[in-house]
Amino acid sequence: RKEVEQDPGPFNVPEGATVAFNCTYSNSASQSFFWYRQDCRKEPKLLMSVYSSGNEDGRFTAQLNRASQYISLLIRDSKLSDSATYLCVVNHPSYGKLTFGQGTILTVHP
Amino acid sequence: GAVVSQHPSWVICKSGTSVKIECRSLDFQATTMFWYRQFPKQSLMLMATSNEGSKATYEQGVEKDKFLINHASLTLSTLTVTSAHPEDSSFYICSARVVDRGYEQYFGPGTRLTVT
């Protein structure tokens, strides 16, 4: 089983749609959780950290369920510029290493 | 925010030659830097963790004699791909962890290596 698993998609949605991505992780000792965004042929950029109580940043909402080892990202009112690969990232309990999911591809079309 | 630079952004080299990639933290000190590799349509795979002033820690399956890492200062880590082969062609990305920001990592823009 992979340490971090995501639905690779692709997700193709129209502008204005709401889209949700899911992610599961296998190591229950993981402590920090993130969503990164990666554009084609670019480096990943931190989108948001994910907190146990859930957190929101504008159109983006992240949720964490430690009992189920499940993380989600909700994007409301999708924009064309949201088209990218979204990476679910979990820290490894030792050495502060990050483990990346394979990414979920999102394409927002007019 | 924390800025990380990488140089070069792309490089083409011949089989058997060595290539050095630099990773710099521009506005902060990074005691720990990470080197990743990403093949097309795959996610980032951690190659090694680079600690300032000590030997790098390599992930399983990564040859330390082939991928030489030096972290000589708090703002610079280098990765040298020695005796490069076409299968080493990939996107190499470094990142740095900001000490007082938990486990967040900030990534350099990446180096695209093509070995012919």
PDB file of C-alpha atoms in Angstrom:
ATOM      1  CA  ARG A   1       0.000   0.000   0.000  1.00  0.00           C
ATOM      2  CA  LYS A   2       1.323   3.446  -0.873  1.00  0.00           C
ATOM      3  CA  GLU A   3       2.033   5.799   2.008  1.00  0.00           C
ATOM      4  CA  VAL A   4      -0.131   8.508   0.472  1.00  0.00           C
ATOM      5  CA  GLU A   5      -2.843   7.697  -2.031  1.00  0.00           C
ATOM      6  CA  GLN A   6      -4.835  10.053  -4.194  1.00  0.00           C
ATOM      7  CA  ASP A   7      -7.314   9.633  -6.997  1.00  0.00           C
ATOM      8  CA  PRO A   8      -5.187  10.674  -9.996  1.00  0.00           C
ATOM      9  CA  GLY A   9      -8.209  11.962 -11.914  1.00  0.00           C
ATOM     10  CA  PRO A  10      -8.187  13.749 -14.210  1.00  0.00           C
ATOM     11  CA  PHE A  11     -11.032  15.930 -13.073  1.00  0.00           C
ATOM     12  CA  ASN A  12     -12.505  18.087 -15.813  1.00  0.00           C
ATOM     13  CA  VAL A  13     -14.938  20.690 -14.484  1.00  0.00           C
ATOM     14  CA  PRO A  14     -16.519  23.877 -15.826  1.00  0.00           C
ATOM     15  CA  GLU A  15     -15.740  27.264 -14.388  1.00  0.00           C
ATOM     16  CA  GLY A  16     -17.723  27.925 -11.248  1.00  0.00           C
ATOM     17  CA  ALA A  17     -17.989  24.277 -10.278  1.00  0.00           C
ATOM     18  CA  THR A  18     -17.154  22.854  -6.875  1.00  0.00           C
ATOM     19  CA  VAL A  19     -14.673  20.004  -6.865  1.00  0.00           C
ATOM     20  CA  ALA A  20     -13.357  17.823  -4.051  1.00  0.00           C
ATOM     21  CA  PHE A  21     -10.173  15.801  -3.842  1.00  0.00           C
ATOM     22  CA  ASN A  22      -9.531  12.987  -1.402  1.00  0.00           C
ATOM     23  CA  CYS A  23      -6.378  11.532   0.009  1.00  0.00           C
ATOM     24  CA  THR A  24      -5.563   8.741   2.436  1.00  0.00           C
ATOM     25  CA  TYR A  25      -2.340   8.101   4.299  1.00  0.00           C
ATOM     26  CA  SER A  26      -1.063   4.909   5.868  1.00  0.00           C
ATOM     27  CA  ASN A  27       1.195   6.040   8.693  1.00  0.00           C
ATOM     28  CA  SER A  28      -0.902   6.897  11.717  1.00  0.00           C
ATOM     29  CA  ALA A  29       2.083   8.634  13.327  1.00  0.00           C
ATOM     30  CA  SER A  30       2.072  11.358  10.657  1.00  0.00           C
ATOM     31  CA  GLN A  31       1.787  14.778  12.208  1.00  0.00           C
ATOM     32  CA  SER A  32       1.578  17.414   9.504  1.00  0.00           C
ATOM     33  CA  PHE A  33      -0.478  17.529   6.365  1.00  0.00           C
ATOM     34  CA  PHE A  34      -0.421  19.797   3.359  1.00  0.00           C
ATOM     35  CA  TRP A  35      -1.888  20.419  -0.037  1.00  0.00           C
ATOM     36  CA  TYR A  36       0.563  21.573  -2.681  1.00  0.00           C
ATOM     37  CA  ARG A  37      -0.205  22.713  -6.182  1.00  0.00           C
ATOM     38  CA  GLN A  38       2.070  21.935  -9.109  1.00  0.00           C
ATOM     39  CA  ASP A  39       1.749  23.493 -12.523  1.00  0.00           C
ATOM     40  CA  CYS A  40       3.111  21.732 -15.573  1.00  0.00           C
ATOM     41  CA  ARG A  41       6.914  21.628 -15.576  1.00  0.00           C
ATOM     42  CA  LYS A  42       7.087  23.785 -12.447  1.00  0.00           C
ATOM     43  CA  GLU A  43       7.949  23.182  -8.826  1.00  0.00           C
ATOM     44  CA  PRO A  44       5.262  22.430  -6.219  1.00  0.00           C
ATOM     45  CA  LYS A  45       3.937  25.413  -4.323  1.00  0.00           C
ATOM     46  CA  LEU A  46       2.347  25.212  -0.911  1.00  0.00           C
ATOM     47  CA  LEU A  47      -1.398  25.762  -1.201  1.00  0.00           C
ATOM     48  CA  MET A  48      -2.329  25.259   2.413  1.00  0.00           C
ATOM     49  CA  SER A  49      -1.560  23.324   5.540  1.00  0.00           C
ATOM     50  CA  VAL A  50      -4.301  21.080   6.884  1.00  0.00           C
ATOM     51  CA  TYR A  51      -5.320  21.309  10.507  1.00  0.00           C
ATOM     52  CA  SER A  52      -7.343  18.906  12.612  1.00  0.00           C
ATOM     53  CA  SER A  53     -10.161  21.392  13.010  1.00  0.00           C
ATOM     54  CA  GLY A  54     -10.339  21.974   9.279  1.00  0.00           C
ATOM     55  CA  ASN A  55      -9.340  25.234   7.703  1.00  0.00           C
ATOM     56  CA  GLU A  56     -10.403  27.522   4.932  1.00  0.00           C
ATOM     57  CA  ASP A  57      -8.517  29.933   2.718  1.00  0.00           C
ATOM     58  CA  GLY A  58     -10.803  31.803   0.379  1.00  0.00           C
ATOM     59  CA  ARG A  59     -12.305  29.294  -2.029  1.00  0.00           C
ATOM     60  CA  PHE A  60     -10.261  26.436  -0.639  1.00  0.00           C
ATOM     61  CA  THR A  61     -11.264  24.283   2.333  1.00  0.00           C
ATOM     62  CA  ALA A  62      -9.157  21.492   3.768  1.00  0.00           C
ATOM     63  CA  GLN A  63     -10.315  18.802   6.165  1.00  0.00           C
ATOM     64  CA  LEU A  64      -8.444  16.176   8.152  1.00  0.00           C
ATOM     65  CA  ASN A  65      -9.883  13.039   9.717  1.00  0.00           C
ATOM     66  CA  ARG A  66      -7.170  11.425  11.800  1.00  0.00           C
ATOM     67  CA  ALA A  67      -9.301   8.451  12.779  1.00  0.00           C
ATOM     68  CA  SER A  68      -9.852   7.540   9.137  1.00  0.00           C
ATOM     69  CA  GLN A  69      -6.430   8.848   8.033  1.00  0.00           C
ATOM     70  CA  TYR A  70      -8.155  10.880   5.395  1.00  0.00           C
ATOM     71  CA  ILE A  71      -7.538  14.361   4.021  1.00  0.00           C
ATOM     72  CA  SER A  72      -9.685  16.352   1.647  1.00  0.00           C
ATOM     73  CA  LEU A  73      -9.514  19.553  -0.353  1.00  0.00           C
ATOM     74  CA  LEU A  74     -12.603  21.369  -1.573  1.00  0.00           C
ATOM     75  CA  ILE A  75     -12.387  24.048  -4.237  1.00  0.00           C
ATOM     76  CA  ARG A  76     -15.435  26.242  -4.698  1.00  0.00           C
ATOM     77  CA  ASP A  77     -16.218  28.479  -7.653  1.00  0.00           C
ATOM     78  CA  SER A  78     -13.444  26.970  -9.783  1.00  0.00           C
ATOM     79  CA  LYS A  79     -11.383  29.323 -11.933  1.00  0.00           C
ATOM     80  CA  LEU A  80      -9.481  28.539 -15.103  1.00  0.00           C
ATOM     81  CA  SER A  81      -6.317  29.339 -13.178  1.00  0.00           C
ATOM     82  CA  ASP A  82      -7.048  26.509 -10.749  1.00  0.00           C
ATOM     83  CA  SER A  83      -6.040  24.018 -13.450  1.00  0.00           C
ATOM     84  CA  ALA A  84      -3.030  22.187 -12.059  1.00  0.00           C
ATOM     85  CA  THR A  85      -1.987  19.020 -10.284  1.00  0.00           C
ATOM     86  CA  TYR A  86      -2.876  18.956  -6.597  1.00  0.00           C
ATOM     87  CA  LEU A  87      -0.523  17.036  -4.360  1.00  0.00           C
ATOM     88  CA  CYS A  88      -1.495  15.608  -1.004  1.00  0.00           C
ATOM     89  CA  VAL A  89       1.560  15.698   1.226  1.00  0.00           C
ATOM     90  CA  VAL A  90       2.160  14.111   4.602  1.00  0.00           C
ATOM     91  CA  ASN A  91       5.180  14.396   6.836  1.00  0.00           C
ATOM     92  CA  HIS A  92       7.057  11.279   7.823  1.00  0.00           C
ATOM     93  CA  PRO A  93       7.343  11.084  11.588  1.00  0.00           C
ATOM     94  CA  SER A  94      11.117  10.836  11.449  1.00  0.00           C
ATOM     95  CA  TYR A  95      13.517  13.420  10.052  1.00  0.00           C
ATOM     96  CA  GLY A  96      10.761  15.737   8.933  1.00  0.00           C
ATOM     97  CA  LYS A  97      10.576  14.156   5.498  1.00  0.00           C
ATOM     98  CA  LEU A  98       7.555  14.746   3.324  1.00  0.00           C
ATOM     99  CA  THR A  99       5.806  12.015   1.387  1.00  0.00           C
ATOM    100  CA  PHE A 100       3.904  13.057  -1.713  1.00  0.00           C
ATOM    101  CA  GLY A 101       0.832  11.509  -3.205  1.00  0.00           C
ATOM    102  CA  GLN A 102       0.839  10.935  -6.942  1.00  0.00           C
ATOM    103  CA  GLY A 103      -1.253  14.039  -7.483  1.00  0.00           C
ATOM    104  CA  THR A 104      -4.722  14.730  -8.803  1.00  0.00           C
ATOM    105  CA  ILE A 105      -4.984  16.500 -12.120  1.00  0.00           C
ATOM    106  CA  LEU A 106      -7.617  19.226 -12.357  1.00  0.00           C
ATOM    107  CA  THR A 107      -8.645  20.945 -15.561  1.00  0.00           C
ATOM    108  CA  VAL A 108     -11.135  23.775 -15.361  1.00  0.00           C
ATOM    109  CA  HIS A 109     -12.698  24.645 -18.714  1.00  0.00           C
ATOM    110  CA  PRO A 110     -14.747  27.645 -19.834  1.00  0.00           C
TER     111      PRO A 110
ATOM    112  CA  GLY B   1       7.832  34.033   2.019  1.00  0.00           C
ATOM    113  CA  ALA B   2      10.876  31.820   1.870  1.00  0.00           C
ATOM    114  CA  VAL B   3      12.618  31.899  -1.501  1.00  0.00           C
ATOM    115  CA  VAL B   4      14.675  29.033  -2.861  1.00  0.00           C
ATOM    116  CA  SER B   5      16.628  29.262  -6.079  1.00  0.00           C
ATOM    117  CA  GLN B   6      18.167  26.572  -8.234  1.00  0.00           C
ATOM    118  CA  HIS B   7      20.779  26.743 -10.910  1.00  0.00           C
ATOM    119  CA  PRO B   8      20.821  25.826 -13.700  1.00  0.00           C
ATOM    120  CA  SER B   9      17.157  25.673 -14.637  1.00  0.00           C
ATOM    121  CA  TRP B  10      17.900  23.233 -17.416  1.00  0.00           C
ATOM    122  CA  VAL B  11      20.964  21.393 -18.659  1.00  0.00           C
ATOM    123  CA  ILE B  12      21.793  19.001 -21.446  1.00  0.00           C
ATOM    124  CA  CYS B  13      24.860  16.848 -21.063  1.00  0.00           C
ATOM    125  CA  LYS B  14      26.470  13.838 -22.687  1.00  0.00           C
ATOM    126  CA  SER B  15      26.547  10.376 -21.143  1.00  0.00           C
ATOM    127  CA  GLY B  16      29.455   9.909 -18.813  1.00  0.00           C
ATOM    128  CA  THR B  17      29.817  13.523 -17.797  1.00  0.00           C
ATOM    129  CA  SER B  18      28.984  15.031 -14.413  1.00  0.00           C
ATOM    130  CA  VAL B  19      26.507  17.785 -13.715  1.00  0.00           C
ATOM    131  CA  LYS B  20      26.308  19.979 -10.627  1.00  0.00           C
ATOM    132  CA  ILE B  21      23.048  21.547  -9.507  1.00  0.00           C
ATOM    133  CA  GLU B  22      22.977  24.314  -6.913  1.00  0.00           C
ATOM    134  CA  CYS B  23      20.192  25.029  -4.466  1.00  0.00           C
ATOM    135  CA  ARG B  24      20.194  28.257  -2.489  1.00  0.00           C
ATOM    136  CA  SER B  25      17.952  29.679   0.181  1.00  0.00           C
ATOM    137  CA  LEU B  26      17.857  33.393  -0.571  1.00  0.00           C
ATOM    138  CA  ASP B  27      16.278  35.035   2.433  1.00  0.00           C
ATOM    139  CA  PHE B  28      16.638  32.501   5.212  1.00  0.00           C
ATOM    140  CA  GLN B  29      19.015  29.943   6.607  1.00  0.00           C
ATOM    141  CA  ALA B  30      18.254  26.327   5.869  1.00  0.00           C
ATOM    142  CA  THR B  31      19.876  23.751   8.094  1.00  0.00           C
ATOM    143  CA  THR B  32      18.028  21.054   6.180  1.00  0.00           C
ATOM    144  CA  MET B  33      17.499  20.810   2.455  1.00  0.00           C
ATOM    145  CA  PHE B  34      15.945  18.016   0.471  1.00  0.00           C
ATOM    146  CA  TRP B  35      16.598  16.732  -3.031  1.00  0.00           C
ATOM    147  CA  TYR B  36      13.786  15.223  -5.077  1.00  0.00           C
ATOM    148  CA  ARG B  37      13.500  13.704  -8.509  1.00  0.00           C
ATOM    149  CA  GLN B  38      10.370  13.695 -10.611  1.00  0.00           C
ATOM    150  CA  PHE B  39       9.879  11.635 -13.745  1.00  0.00           C
ATOM    151  CA  PRO B  40       7.146  12.575 -16.240  1.00  0.00           C
ATOM    152  CA  LYS B  41       3.624  12.024 -14.927  1.00  0.00           C
ATOM    153  CA  GLN B  42       4.941  10.807 -11.601  1.00  0.00           C
ATOM    154  CA  SER B  43       5.088  12.440  -8.222  1.00  0.00           C
ATOM    155  CA  LEU B  44       8.150  13.703  -6.431  1.00  0.00           C
ATOM    156  CA  MET B  45      10.426  11.069  -4.993  1.00  0.00           C
ATOM    157  CA  LEU B  46      12.771  12.047  -2.202  1.00  0.00           C
ATOM    158  CA  MET B  47      16.370  11.215  -3.023  1.00  0.00           C
ATOM    159  CA  ALA B  48      18.188  12.506   0.014  1.00  0.00           C
ATOM    160  CA  THR B  49      18.116  14.815   2.990  1.00  0.00           C
ATOM    161  CA  SER B  50      20.954  17.275   3.184  1.00  0.00           C
ATOM    162  CA  ASN B  51      22.048  18.642   6.525  1.00  0.00           C
ATOM    163  CA  GLU B  52      24.448  21.535   6.836  1.00  0.00           C
ATOM    164  CA  GLY B  53      27.853  20.411   7.994  1.00  0.00           C
ATOM    165  CA  SER B  54      27.141  16.684   7.924  1.00  0.00           C
ATOM    166  CA  LYS B  55      26.730  13.842   5.488  1.00  0.00           C
ATOM    167  CA  ALA B  56      23.521  13.564   3.550  1.00  0.00           C
ATOM    168  CA  THR B  57      21.014  10.845   4.305  1.00  0.00           C
ATOM    169  CA  TYR B  58      20.027   8.936   1.187  1.00  0.00           C
ATOM    170  CA  GLU B  59      16.763   7.166   0.572  1.00  0.00           C
ATOM    171  CA  GLN B  60      16.744   3.472  -0.146  1.00  0.00           C
ATOM    172  CA  GLY B  61      17.756   2.730  -3.715  1.00  0.00           C
ATOM    173  CA  VAL B  62      19.563   6.024  -4.294  1.00  0.00           C
ATOM    174  CA  GLU B  63      23.272   5.586  -4.955  1.00  0.00           C
ATOM    175  CA  LYS B  64      25.237   7.977  -2.787  1.00  0.00           C
ATOM    176  CA  ASP B  65      28.354   7.639  -4.948  1.00  0.00           C
ATOM    177  CA  LYS B  66      26.409   8.613  -8.032  1.00  0.00           C
ATOM    178  CA  PHE B  67      24.450  11.488  -6.524  1.00  0.00           C
ATOM    179  CA  LEU B  68      26.913  13.503  -4.484  1.00  0.00           C
ATOM    180  CA  ILE B  69      25.414  16.010  -2.091  1.00  0.00           C
ATOM    181  CA  ASN B  70      27.277  18.771  -0.344  1.00  0.00           C
ATOM    182  CA  HIS B  71      25.667  21.174   2.109  1.00  0.00           C
ATOM    183  CA  ALA B  72      28.610  23.368   2.997  1.00  0.00           C
ATOM    184  CA  SER B  73      26.744  26.425   4.240  1.00  0.00           C
ATOM    185  CA  LEU B  74      23.383  27.373   5.671  1.00  0.00           C
ATOM    186  CA  THR B  75      22.259  28.737   2.323  1.00  0.00           C
ATOM    187  CA  LEU B  76      23.717  26.358  -0.234  1.00  0.00           C
ATOM    188  CA  SER B  77      23.384  22.693  -1.059  1.00  0.00           C
ATOM    189  CA  THR B  78      24.686  21.085  -4.240  1.00  0.00           C
ATOM    190  CA  LEU B  79      23.774  17.869  -6.009  1.00  0.00           C
ATOM    191  CA  THR B  80      26.273  16.409  -8.452  1.00  0.00           C
ATOM    192  CA  VAL B  81      25.083  13.717 -10.815  1.00  0.00           C
ATOM    193  CA  THR B  82      28.229  11.790 -11.660  1.00  0.00           C
ATOM    194  CA  SER B  83      28.748   9.740 -14.812  1.00  0.00           C
ATOM    195  CA  ALA B  84      25.305  10.658 -16.019  1.00  0.00           C
ATOM    196  CA  HIS B  85      23.279   8.206 -18.102  1.00  0.00           C
ATOM    197  CA  PRO B  86      20.153   8.827 -20.174  1.00  0.00           C
ATOM    198  CA  GLU B  87      18.030   7.205 -17.452  1.00  0.00           C
ATOM    199  CA  ASP B  88      19.147   9.992 -15.116  1.00  0.00           C
ATOM    200  CA  SER B  89      17.230  12.459 -17.274  1.00  0.00           C
ATOM    201  CA  SER B  90      14.627  13.914 -14.972  1.00  0.00           C
ATOM    202  CA  PHE B  91      13.369  16.990 -13.158  1.00  0.00           C
ATOM    203  CA  TYR B  92      15.470  17.563 -10.047  1.00  0.00           C
ATOM    204  CA  ILE B  93      13.947  19.770  -7.364  1.00  0.00           C
ATOM    205  CA  CYS B  94      15.405  20.924  -4.097  1.00  0.00           C
ATOM    206  CA  SER B  95      13.528  22.217  -1.109  1.00  0.00           C
ATOM    207  CA  ALA B  96      14.392  23.808   2.179  1.00  0.00           C
ATOM    208  CA  ARG B  97      12.686  23.677   5.492  1.00  0.00           C
ATOM    209  CA  VAL B  98      12.240  26.845   7.471  1.00  0.00           C
ATOM    210  CA  VAL B  99      13.142  25.984  11.027  1.00  0.00           C
ATOM    211  CA  ASP B 100      10.383  27.852  12.801  1.00  0.00           C
ATOM    212  CA  ARG B 101       7.627  26.893  10.368  1.00  0.00           C
ATOM    213  CA  GLY B 102       7.191  23.256  11.250  1.00  0.00           C
ATOM    214  CA  TYR B 103       7.405  20.808   8.404  1.00  0.00           C
ATOM    215  CA  GLU B 104       6.578  23.182   5.574  1.00  0.00           C
ATOM    216  CA  GLN B 105       9.055  22.981   2.743  1.00  0.00           C
ATOM    217  CA  TYR B 106       9.728  25.608   0.113  1.00  0.00           C
ATOM    218  CA  PHE B 107      10.774  24.395  -3.281  1.00  0.00           C
ATOM    219  CA  GLY B 108      13.264  25.659  -5.789  1.00  0.00           C
ATOM    220  CA  PRO B 109      12.107  26.053  -9.398  1.00  0.00           C
ATOM    221  CA  GLY B 110      13.710  22.774 -10.402  1.00  0.00           C
ATOM    222  CA  THR B 111      16.404  21.724 -12.847  1.00  0.00           C
ATOM    223  CA  ARG B 112      15.512  19.781 -15.941  1.00  0.00           C
ATOM    224  CA  LEU B 113      18.370  17.440 -16.814  1.00  0.00           C
ATOM    225  CA  THR B 114      18.603  15.743 -20.180  1.00  0.00           C
ATOM    226  CA  VAL B 115      21.391  13.258 -20.747  1.00  0.00           C
ATOM    227  CA  THR B 116      22.050  12.396 -24.361  1.00  0.00           C
TER     228      THR B 116
END
